[in-house]
Amino acid sequence: MLSSTFSPWRSVLTPQTALDLAASHLENACKAQSPELALAFCSDAETALARIRTSVRKASVSSSRAQDRALCSEIATTYSKFGELLDSLGRRSKAQACYKNEEKWGYMIKSRISNRITML
């Protein structure tokens, strides 16, 4: 019965939907009353963020389009917030991984924009 109501976890989400899901989990983690619950929400956020990579490939996101650049910027910001939260929970190595992902998403935007300006 539940399988007909809920989509399977492995189904492909749009990049924006995956980002919204990750942001929702991070918001819940920030509001959690215990570190254990916050870490459980962080785990769910990590899964949602991992799904963004798949959904970006399927959706052919291009950083040359303004809408897609905005999405990449939101993804980078989400990774930054995730890193800060993990840092506050004492998970420094995971936080560093988030900061690296933030840099990757930010770099993607910057490199595409600078390539485009150079071509003009």
PDB file of C-alpha atoms in Angstrom:
ATOM      1  CA  MET A   1       0.000   0.000   0.000  1.00  0.00           C
ATOM      2  CA  LEU A   2       2.716   2.489   0.915  1.00  0.00           C
ATOM      3  CA  SER A   3       4.666   1.770  -2.259  1.00  0.00           C
ATOM      4  CA  SER A   4       1.810   3.141  -4.324  1.00  0.00           C
ATOM      5  CA  THR A   5       1.633   6.285  -2.176  1.00  0.00           C
ATOM      6  CA  PHE A   6       5.324   7.137  -1.942  1.00  0.00           C
ATOM      7  CA  SER A   7       7.874   7.202  -4.705  1.00  0.00           C
ATOM      8  CA  PRO A   8      10.814   4.855  -4.203  1.00  0.00           C
ATOM      9  CA  TRP A   9      13.899   6.416  -2.657  1.00  0.00           C
ATOM     10  CA  ARG A  10      15.914   5.620  -5.703  1.00  0.00           C
ATOM     11  CA  SER A  11      13.578   7.454  -8.052  1.00  0.00           C
ATOM     12  CA  VAL A  12      15.131  10.417  -9.825  1.00  0.00           C
ATOM     13  CA  LEU A  13      14.105  13.774  -8.432  1.00  0.00           C
ATOM     14  CA  THR A  14      14.512  17.054 -10.224  1.00  0.00           C
ATOM     15  CA  PRO A  15      17.580  18.933  -8.992  1.00  0.00           C
ATOM     16  CA  GLN A  16      15.372  21.575  -7.342  1.00  0.00           C
ATOM     17  CA  THR A  17      13.237  18.941  -5.588  1.00  0.00           C
ATOM     18  CA  ALA A  18      16.332  17.128  -4.299  1.00  0.00           C
ATOM     19  CA  LEU A  19      17.712  20.452  -3.060  1.00  0.00           C
ATOM     20  CA  ASP A  20      14.410  21.308  -1.344  1.00  0.00           C
ATOM     21  CA  LEU A  21      14.421  17.892   0.321  1.00  0.00           C
ATOM     22  CA  ALA A  22      17.985  18.393   1.582  1.00  0.00           C
ATOM     23  CA  ALA A  23      17.125  21.868   2.880  1.00  0.00           C
ATOM     24  CA  SER A  24      14.108  20.473   4.714  1.00  0.00           C
ATOM     25  CA  HIS A  25      16.233  17.811   6.411  1.00  0.00           C
ATOM     26  CA  LEU A  26      18.833  20.414   7.387  1.00  0.00           C
ATOM     27  CA  GLU A  27      16.146  22.665   8.837  1.00  0.00           C
ATOM     28  CA  ASN A  28      14.859  19.750  10.914  1.00  0.00           C
ATOM     29  CA  ALA A  29      18.419  18.956  12.029  1.00  0.00           C
ATOM     30  CA  CYS A  30      18.884  22.544  13.213  1.00  0.00           C
ATOM     31  CA  LYS A  31      15.656  22.334  15.232  1.00  0.00           C
ATOM     32  CA  ALA A  32      16.376  18.894  16.694  1.00  0.00           C
ATOM     33  CA  GLN A  33      16.486  18.708  20.482  1.00  0.00           C
ATOM     34  CA  SER A  34      19.226  16.084  20.627  1.00  0.00           C
ATOM     35  CA  PRO A  35      22.488  15.604  18.746  1.00  0.00           C
ATOM     36  CA  GLU A  36      21.462  12.051  17.821  1.00  0.00           C
ATOM     37  CA  LEU A  37      18.283  13.266  16.143  1.00  0.00           C
ATOM     38  CA  ALA A  38      20.179  16.089  14.429  1.00  0.00           C
ATOM     39  CA  LEU A  39      22.669  13.553  13.039  1.00  0.00           C
ATOM     40  CA  ALA A  40      19.810  11.371  11.769  1.00  0.00           C
ATOM     41  CA  PHE A  41      18.428  14.364   9.863  1.00  0.00           C
ATOM     42  CA  CYS A  42      21.951  15.131   8.634  1.00  0.00           C
ATOM     43  CA  SER A  43      22.185  11.621   7.243  1.00  0.00           C
ATOM     44  CA  ASP A  44      18.921  12.168   5.357  1.00  0.00           C
ATOM     45  CA  ALA A  45      20.202  15.524   4.071  1.00  0.00           C
ATOM     46  CA  GLU A  46      23.409  13.860   2.883  1.00  0.00           C
ATOM     47  CA  THR A  47      21.360  11.289   0.954  1.00  0.00           C
ATOM     48  CA  ALA A  48      19.257  14.028  -0.646  1.00  0.00           C
ATOM     49  CA  LEU A  49      22.369  15.999  -1.620  1.00  0.00           C
ATOM     50  CA  ALA A  50      23.894  12.877  -3.166  1.00  0.00           C
ATOM     51  CA  ARG A  51      20.746  12.510  -5.260  1.00  0.00           C
ATOM     52  CA  ILE A  52      21.368  15.976  -6.692  1.00  0.00           C
ATOM     53  CA  ARG A  53      24.383  14.677  -8.618  1.00  0.00           C
ATOM     54  CA  THR A  54      22.219  12.065 -10.318  1.00  0.00           C
ATOM     55  CA  SER A  55      19.376  14.457 -10.996  1.00  0.00           C
ATOM     56  CA  VAL A  56      21.735  17.107 -12.398  1.00  0.00           C
ATOM     57  CA  ARG A  57      23.136  14.596 -14.880  1.00  0.00           C
ATOM     58  CA  LYS A  58      19.640  13.504 -15.933  1.00  0.00           C
ATOM     59  CA  ALA A  59      18.319  17.081 -16.213  1.00  0.00           C
ATOM     60  CA  SER A  60      21.307  18.363 -18.209  1.00  0.00           C
ATOM     61  CA  VAL A  61      21.857  21.326 -15.923  1.00  0.00           C
ATOM     62  CA  SER A  62      24.057  23.897 -17.607  1.00  0.00           C
ATOM     63  CA  SER A  63      25.743  26.694 -15.737  1.00  0.00           C
ATOM     64  CA  SER A  64      25.382  28.857 -18.826  1.00  0.00           C
ATOM     65  CA  ARG A  65      21.669  29.376 -18.094  1.00  0.00           C
ATOM     66  CA  ALA A  66      20.760  31.887 -15.392  1.00  0.00           C
ATOM     67  CA  GLN A  67      18.225  29.549 -13.766  1.00  0.00           C
ATOM     68  CA  ASP A  68      20.777  26.743 -13.564  1.00  0.00           C
ATOM     69  CA  ARG A  69      23.470  29.073 -12.197  1.00  0.00           C
ATOM     70  CA  ALA A  70      21.028  30.069  -9.450  1.00  0.00           C
ATOM     71  CA  LEU A  71      20.395  26.382  -8.688  1.00  0.00           C
ATOM     72  CA  CYS A  72      24.150  25.674  -8.485  1.00  0.00           C
ATOM     73  CA  SER A  73      24.539  28.650  -6.174  1.00  0.00           C
ATOM     74  CA  GLU A  74      21.750  27.327  -3.929  1.00  0.00           C
ATOM     75  CA  ILE A  75      23.409  23.906  -3.869  1.00  0.00           C
ATOM     76  CA  ALA A  76      26.738  25.484  -2.856  1.00  0.00           C
ATOM     77  CA  THR A  77      24.976  27.487  -0.121  1.00  0.00           C
ATOM     78  CA  THR A  78      23.240  24.352   1.150  1.00  0.00           C
ATOM     79  CA  TYR A  79      26.558  22.515   1.350  1.00  0.00           C
ATOM     80  CA  SER A  80      27.988  25.464   3.303  1.00  0.00           C
ATOM     81  CA  LYS A  81      25.125  25.395   5.815  1.00  0.00           C
ATOM     82  CA  PHE A  82      25.432  21.629   6.069  1.00  0.00           C
ATOM     83  CA  GLY A  83      29.148  21.967   6.804  1.00  0.00           C
ATOM     84  CA  GLU A  84      28.505  24.558   9.500  1.00  0.00           C
ATOM     85  CA  LEU A  85      25.911  22.313  11.134  1.00  0.00           C
ATOM     86  CA  LEU A  86      28.219  19.288  11.063  1.00  0.00           C
ATOM     87  CA  ASP A  87      31.023  21.429  12.494  1.00  0.00           C
ATOM     88  CA  SER A  88      28.767  22.454  15.374  1.00  0.00           C
ATOM     89  CA  LEU A  89      27.977  18.785  16.004  1.00  0.00           C
ATOM     90  CA  GLY A  90      31.688  17.934  16.171  1.00  0.00           C
ATOM     91  CA  ARG A  91      31.804  16.118  12.816  1.00  0.00           C
ATOM     92  CA  ARG A  92      34.778  18.020  11.410  1.00  0.00           C
ATOM     93  CA  SER A  93      35.815  15.570   8.676  1.00  0.00           C
ATOM     94  CA  LYS A  94      32.273  15.414   7.285  1.00  0.00           C
ATOM     95  CA  ALA A  95      32.063  19.205   7.532  1.00  0.00           C
ATOM     96  CA  GLN A  96      35.258  19.509   5.487  1.00  0.00           C
ATOM     97  CA  ALA A  97      33.754  17.245   2.817  1.00  0.00           C
ATOM     98  CA  CYS A  98      30.738  19.567   2.659  1.00  0.00           C
ATOM     99  CA  TYR A  99      32.978  22.609   2.281  1.00  0.00           C
ATOM    100  CA  LYS A 100      34.795  20.884  -0.597  1.00  0.00           C
ATOM    101  CA  ASN A 101      31.462  20.195  -2.293  1.00  0.00           C
ATOM    102  CA  GLU A 102      30.510  23.825  -1.765  1.00  0.00           C
ATOM    103  CA  GLU A 103      33.709  24.837  -3.552  1.00  0.00           C
ATOM    104  CA  LYS A 104      33.021  22.411  -6.428  1.00  0.00           C
ATOM    105  CA  TRP A 105      29.530  23.787  -7.039  1.00  0.00           C
ATOM    106  CA  GLY A 106      30.763  27.358  -6.728  1.00  0.00           C
ATOM    107  CA  TYR A 107      33.697  26.645  -9.037  1.00  0.00           C
ATOM    108  CA  MET A 108      31.376  25.196 -11.661  1.00  0.00           C
ATOM    109  CA  ILE A 109      29.495  28.486 -11.801  1.00  0.00           C
ATOM    110  CA  LYS A 110      32.617  30.665 -11.832  1.00  0.00           C
ATOM    111  CA  SER A 111      34.471  28.643 -14.470  1.00  0.00           C
ATOM    112  CA  ARG A 112      31.521  28.613 -16.861  1.00  0.00           C
ATOM    113  CA  ILE A 113      30.911  32.328 -16.454  1.00  0.00           C
ATOM    114  CA  SER A 114      34.585  33.217 -16.948  1.00  0.00           C
ATOM    115  CA  ASN A 115      34.770  30.956 -20.039  1.00  0.00           C
ATOM    116  CA  ARG A 116      31.736  32.667 -21.460  1.00  0.00           C
ATOM    117  CA  ILE A 117      33.131  36.151 -20.801  1.00  0.00           C
ATOM    118  CA  THR A 118      36.437  35.156 -22.419  1.00  0.00           C
ATOM    119  CA  MET A 119      34.562  33.978 -25.504  1.00  0.00           C
ATOM    120  CA  LEU A 120      32.787  37.339 -25.804  1.00  0.00           C
TER     121      LEU A 120
END
